[in-house]
């Protein structure tokens, strides 16, 4: 089976699965997977990463959210492996894809990850940094993962500020050139969210909005 056939078969497995779960996957649904897959190929080309492995990893990188909300990639390993196997991937390819996904995870990543993990990481991170994401999808993340805005703001600042400071928020020059300005504004915004939540009156206003089902 060719690499193209494997990717086609993988999509055929994933599309109905994502359709079945689209009401729960408000943040990590097929819209996210499609975007991350497309951009990961762009970044893979840029840095000479293996496009087949990057594209395959992108397609299955968030299956853990189907298994369990607010979970880590490890939770999706079994489902990922069985879907990849059904789509005709060899055990070696499955192992490589698993490693790409584990290494690109925000809490695991560092400066020495593989080119494939770098390409996937930049695409996945770009979704977070898009100017539309805090406006349209932050509330969806809150709903999908059953967290509140304080927890989300804390998670973003705790996980992402040090990546920005150590110069690995993005890995590829293309992502740095085009999107770092968005990412910086995004992190300032979330820092401001944390700051404004220290105001008791803001917290009370949010409580009332929640009780009256405005938010
Ligand atoms: Fe993702």
mmCIF file of C-alpha atoms and ligand atoms in Angstrom:
data_model
loop_
_atom_site.group_PDB
_atom_site.id
_atom_site.type_symbol
_atom_site.label_atom_id
_atom_site.label_comp_id
_atom_site.label_asym_id
_atom_site.label_seq_id
_atom_site.Cartn_x
_atom_site.Cartn_y
_atom_site.Cartn_z
ATOM 1 C CA UNK A 1 0.000 0.000 0.000
ATOM 2 C CA UNK A 2 1.345 3.469 -0.868
ATOM 3 C CA UNK A 3 1.693 6.287 1.645
ATOM 4 C CA UNK A 4 -1.099 8.224 -0.105
ATOM 5 C CA UNK A 5 -3.418 5.217 0.166
ATOM 6 C CA UNK A 6 -2.650 4.886 3.874
ATOM 7 C CA UNK A 7 -3.472 8.550 4.500
ATOM 8 C CA UNK A 8 -6.710 8.217 2.497
ATOM 9 C CA UNK A 9 -7.717 5.162 4.492
ATOM 10 C CA UNK A 10 -6.825 6.933 7.728
ATOM 11 C CA UNK A 11 -9.097 9.858 6.808
ATOM 12 C CA UNK A 12 -11.879 7.387 5.957
ATOM 13 C CA UNK A 13 -11.565 5.942 9.468
ATOM 14 C CA UNK A 14 -11.398 9.317 11.195
ATOM 15 C CA UNK A 15 -14.115 11.347 9.471
ATOM 16 C CA UNK A 16 -17.111 9.268 10.705
ATOM 17 C CA UNK A 17 -15.544 9.017 14.170
ATOM 18 C CA UNK A 18 -15.204 12.809 14.389
ATOM 19 C CA UNK A 19 -18.743 13.275 13.023
ATOM 20 C CA UNK A 20 -20.034 11.011 15.758
ATOM 21 C CA UNK A 21 -18.251 13.110 18.440
ATOM 22 C CA UNK A 22 -18.582 16.597 16.938
ATOM 23 C CA UNK A 23 -21.006 17.857 19.621
ATOM 24 C CA UNK A 24 -18.471 17.114 22.386
ATOM 25 C CA UNK A 25 -15.320 18.142 20.504
ATOM 26 C CA UNK A 26 -16.070 21.844 20.363
ATOM 27 C CA UNK A 27 -12.377 22.837 20.436
ATOM 28 C CA UNK A 28 -10.496 19.712 19.306
ATOM 29 C CA UNK A 29 -12.956 18.675 16.573
ATOM 30 C CA UNK A 30 -12.432 18.012 12.869
ATOM 31 C CA UNK A 31 -12.007 21.783 12.182
ATOM 32 C CA UNK A 32 -8.921 21.737 14.454
ATOM 33 C CA UNK A 33 -7.569 18.488 12.981
ATOM 34 C CA UNK A 34 -8.006 19.702 9.379
ATOM 35 C CA UNK A 35 -6.270 23.013 10.089
ATOM 36 C CA UNK A 36 -3.379 21.455 12.023
ATOM 37 C CA UNK A 37 -2.881 18.782 9.337
ATOM 38 C CA UNK A 38 -2.707 21.344 6.520
ATOM 39 C CA UNK A 39 -0.330 23.670 8.354
ATOM 40 C CA UNK A 40 1.867 20.808 9.602
ATOM 41 C CA UNK A 41 2.524 19.820 5.973
ATOM 42 C CA UNK A 42 3.484 23.425 5.137
ATOM 43 C CA UNK A 43 5.957 23.484 8.059
ATOM 44 C CA UNK A 44 7.230 19.967 7.232
ATOM 45 C CA UNK A 45 8.071 21.066 3.676
ATOM 46 C CA UNK A 46 9.835 24.152 5.036
ATOM 47 C CA UNK A 47 12.222 22.199 7.280
ATOM 48 C CA UNK A 48 12.516 18.944 5.307
ATOM 49 C CA UNK A 49 10.593 16.738 7.740
ATOM 50 C CA UNK A 50 8.981 13.490 6.580
ATOM 51 C CA UNK A 51 5.642 14.764 5.224
ATOM 52 C CA UNK A 52 3.905 11.375 5.347
ATOM 53 C CA UNK A 53 4.699 10.858 9.031
ATOM 54 C CA UNK A 54 3.868 14.465 9.953
ATOM 55 C CA UNK A 55 0.536 14.387 8.127
ATOM 56 C CA UNK A 56 -0.384 11.019 9.670
ATOM 57 C CA UNK A 57 0.579 12.191 13.167
ATOM 58 C CA UNK A 58 -1.419 15.407 12.730
ATOM 59 C CA UNK A 59 -4.534 13.451 11.772
ATOM 60 C CA UNK A 60 -4.442 11.329 14.943
ATOM 61 C CA UNK A 61 -2.707 13.677 17.407
ATOM 62 C CA UNK A 62 -5.826 14.598 19.402
ATOM 63 C CA UNK A 63 -7.680 11.274 19.511
ATOM 64 C CA UNK A 64 -7.231 11.288 23.304
ATOM 65 C CA UNK A 65 -10.020 13.884 23.536
ATOM 66 C CA UNK A 66 -12.416 11.320 22.048
ATOM 67 C CA UNK A 67 -11.375 8.804 24.705
ATOM 68 C CA UNK A 68 -11.451 11.245 27.644
ATOM 69 C CA UNK A 69 -12.005 15.004 27.937
ATOM 70 C CA UNK A 70 -9.225 17.186 29.361
ATOM 71 C CA UNK A 71 -6.715 14.352 28.867
ATOM 72 C CA UNK A 72 -3.111 13.968 27.708
ATOM 73 C CA UNK A 73 -2.031 12.287 24.424
ATOM 74 C CA UNK A 74 -1.219 9.037 26.298
ATOM 75 C CA UNK A 75 -4.963 8.489 26.793
ATOM 76 C CA UNK A 76 -5.389 8.152 23.024
ATOM 77 C CA UNK A 77 -2.586 5.655 22.403
ATOM 78 C CA UNK A 78 -4.737 2.521 22.167
ATOM 79 C CA UNK A 79 -7.346 4.112 19.893
ATOM 80 C CA UNK A 80 -4.611 5.720 17.764
ATOM 81 C CA UNK A 81 -2.790 2.427 17.319
ATOM 82 C CA UNK A 82 -5.909 0.488 16.370
ATOM 83 C CA UNK A 83 -7.028 3.109 13.818
ATOM 84 C CA UNK A 84 -3.550 3.332 12.274
ATOM 85 C CA UNK A 85 -3.386 -0.450 12.100
ATOM 86 C CA UNK A 86 -6.780 -0.598 10.368
ATOM 87 C CA UNK A 87 -5.577 2.004 7.872
ATOM 88 C CA UNK A 88 -2.629 -0.249 6.953
ATOM 89 C CA UNK A 89 0.255 1.395 8.864
ATOM 90 C CA UNK A 90 3.176 -0.867 9.833
ATOM 91 C CA UNK A 91 4.179 -1.312 13.512
ATOM 92 C CA UNK A 92 7.335 0.769 12.847
ATOM 93 C CA UNK A 93 5.324 3.627 11.345
ATOM 94 C CA UNK A 94 2.863 3.507 14.260
ATOM 95 C CA UNK A 95 5.752 3.722 16.710
ATOM 96 C CA UNK A 96 7.279 6.692 14.885
ATOM 97 C CA UNK A 97 3.931 8.501 14.774
ATOM 98 C CA UNK A 98 3.419 7.882 18.498
ATOM 99 C CA UNK A 99 6.831 9.404 19.257
ATOM 100 C CA UNK A 100 6.123 12.484 17.108
ATOM 101 C CA UNK A 101 2.885 13.074 19.023
ATOM 102 C CA UNK A 102 4.374 12.532 22.483
ATOM 103 C CA UNK A 103 7.305 14.869 21.761
ATOM 104 C CA UNK A 104 5.167 17.684 20.345
ATOM 105 C CA UNK A 105 2.868 17.819 23.376
ATOM 106 C CA UNK A 106 3.085 21.306 24.956
ATOM 107 C CA UNK A 107 4.069 19.943 28.357
ATOM 108 C CA UNK A 108 6.820 17.657 26.933
ATOM 109 C CA UNK A 109 8.419 19.649 24.166
ATOM 110 C CA UNK A 110 11.952 21.059 24.272
ATOM 111 C CA UNK A 111 14.574 22.359 21.839
ATOM 112 C CA UNK A 112 15.830 18.951 20.626
ATOM 113 C CA UNK A 113 12.665 17.301 19.312
ATOM 114 C CA UNK A 114 12.622 15.735 15.806
ATOM 115 C CA UNK A 115 11.880 17.743 12.651
ATOM 116 C CA UNK A 116 8.543 15.916 12.416
ATOM 117 C CA UNK A 117 7.561 16.909 15.966
ATOM 118 C CA UNK A 118 8.648 20.484 15.254
ATOM 119 C CA UNK A 119 6.411 20.698 12.166
ATOM 120 C CA UNK A 120 3.424 19.277 14.058
ATOM 121 C CA UNK A 121 4.091 21.421 17.113
ATOM 122 C CA UNK A 122 4.165 24.644 15.069
ATOM 123 C CA UNK A 123 0.842 23.778 13.431
ATOM 124 C CA UNK A 124 -0.832 22.772 16.693
ATOM 125 C CA UNK A 125 0.548 25.847 18.484
ATOM 126 C CA UNK A 126 -0.527 28.125 15.642
ATOM 127 C CA UNK A 127 -4.166 27.134 16.222
ATOM 128 C CA UNK A 128 -3.816 28.406 19.814
ATOM 129 C CA UNK A 129 -2.216 31.663 18.658
ATOM 130 C CA UNK A 130 -4.692 32.520 15.887
ATOM 131 C CA UNK A 131 -6.416 35.824 16.684
ATOM 132 C CA UNK A 132 -9.805 34.127 16.151
ATOM 133 C CA UNK A 133 -9.134 31.396 18.730
ATOM 134 C CA UNK A 134 -9.580 33.377 21.988
ATOM 135 C CA UNK A 135 -12.661 35.033 20.489
ATOM 136 C CA UNK A 136 -14.431 32.016 19.037
ATOM 137 C CA UNK A 137 -12.917 28.906 20.573
ATOM 138 C CA UNK A 138 -11.753 29.694 24.134
ATOM 139 C CA UNK A 139 -15.306 29.345 25.466
ATOM 140 C CA UNK A 140 -15.609 26.090 23.491
ATOM 141 C CA UNK A 141 -12.443 24.778 25.189
ATOM 142 C CA UNK A 142 -13.960 25.657 28.564
ATOM 143 C CA UNK A 143 -17.135 23.739 27.687
ATOM 144 C CA UNK A 144 -15.371 20.754 26.095
ATOM 145 C CA UNK A 145 -12.913 20.246 28.932
ATOM 146 C CA UNK A 146 -15.146 21.315 31.810
ATOM 147 C CA UNK A 147 -12.715 23.930 33.186
ATOM 148 C CA UNK A 148 -13.333 27.574 34.114
ATOM 149 C CA UNK A 149 -11.707 30.647 32.570
ATOM 150 C CA UNK A 150 -9.316 31.053 35.518
ATOM 151 C CA UNK A 151 -7.999 27.514 35.032
ATOM 152 C CA UNK A 152 -7.671 27.995 31.279
ATOM 153 C CA UNK A 153 -5.838 31.319 31.649
ATOM 154 C CA UNK A 154 -3.496 29.791 34.235
ATOM 155 C CA UNK A 155 -2.825 26.745 32.020
ATOM 156 C CA UNK A 156 -2.031 28.914 28.965
ATOM 157 C CA UNK A 157 0.290 31.255 30.881
ATOM 158 C CA UNK A 158 2.015 28.439 32.803
ATOM 159 C CA UNK A 159 2.558 26.247 29.745
ATOM 160 C CA UNK A 160 3.305 28.826 27.073
ATOM 161 C CA UNK A 161 5.141 31.802 28.604
ATOM 162 C CA UNK A 162 8.314 29.837 29.272
ATOM 163 C CA UNK A 163 8.250 28.446 25.697
ATOM 164 C CA UNK A 164 8.125 32.017 24.397
ATOM 165 C CA UNK A 165 10.939 33.079 26.755
ATOM 166 C CA UNK A 166 13.168 30.173 25.713
ATOM 167 C CA UNK A 167 12.631 30.841 21.988
ATOM 168 C CA UNK A 168 10.778 27.621 21.171
ATOM 169 C CA UNK A 169 7.206 28.862 21.075
ATOM 170 C CA UNK A 170 7.565 28.118 17.357
ATOM 171 C CA UNK A 171 10.421 26.102 15.833
ATOM 172 C CA UNK A 172 10.320 26.919 12.129
ATOM 173 C CA UNK A 173 11.473 30.249 10.689
ATOM 174 C CA UNK A 174 8.275 30.469 8.656
ATOM 175 C CA UNK A 175 6.041 30.218 11.749
ATOM 176 C CA UNK A 176 8.270 32.650 13.659
ATOM 177 C CA UNK A 177 8.205 35.229 10.857
ATOM 178 C CA UNK A 178 4.489 35.017 10.168
ATOM 179 C CA UNK A 179 2.844 34.224 13.486
ATOM 180 C CA UNK A 180 5.033 35.189 16.454
ATOM 181 C CA UNK A 181 3.374 38.630 16.582
ATOM 182 C CA UNK A 182 -0.041 36.966 17.038
ATOM 183 C CA UNK A 183 1.331 34.593 19.665
ATOM 184 C CA UNK A 184 2.814 37.461 21.707
ATOM 185 C CA UNK A 185 -0.483 39.387 21.706
ATOM 186 C CA UNK A 186 -2.314 36.184 22.645
ATOM 187 C CA UNK A 187 -0.078 35.602 25.672
ATOM 188 C CA UNK A 188 -0.454 39.227 26.773
ATOM 189 C CA UNK A 189 -4.223 38.812 26.467
ATOM 190 C CA UNK A 190 -4.233 35.685 28.676
ATOM 191 C CA UNK A 191 -1.934 37.402 31.185
ATOM 192 C CA UNK A 192 -4.471 40.222 31.303
ATOM 193 C CA UNK A 193 -7.281 37.702 31.827
ATOM 194 C CA UNK A 194 -5.434 36.298 34.861
ATOM 195 C CA UNK A 195 -4.879 39.835 36.155
ATOM 196 C CA UNK A 196 -8.494 40.930 35.758
ATOM 197 C CA UNK A 197 -9.741 37.795 37.518
ATOM 198 C CA UNK A 198 -8.007 39.037 40.676
ATOM 199 C CA UNK A 199 -10.683 41.768 40.821
ATOM 200 C CA UNK A 200 -13.477 40.564 43.116
ATOM 201 C CA UNK A 201 -16.088 42.582 41.186
ATOM 202 C CA UNK A 202 -15.097 40.885 37.914
ATOM 203 C CA UNK A 203 -15.443 37.478 39.575
ATOM 204 C CA UNK A 204 -18.855 38.414 40.966
ATOM 205 C CA UNK A 205 -19.996 39.688 37.547
ATOM 206 C CA UNK A 206 -18.918 36.373 35.952
ATOM 207 C CA UNK A 207 -20.731 34.396 38.667
ATOM 208 C CA UNK A 208 -23.957 36.304 37.996
ATOM 209 C CA UNK A 209 -23.543 35.817 34.242
ATOM 210 C CA UNK A 210 -23.052 32.093 34.853
ATOM 211 C CA UNK A 211 -26.037 31.760 37.205
ATOM 212 C CA UNK A 212 -28.269 33.580 34.738
ATOM 213 C CA UNK A 213 -26.889 31.331 31.945
ATOM 214 C CA UNK A 214 -25.492 34.233 29.932
ATOM 215 C CA UNK A 215 -22.150 32.402 29.771
HETATM 216 FE FE1 LIG B 1 -4.196 19.684 18.663
#
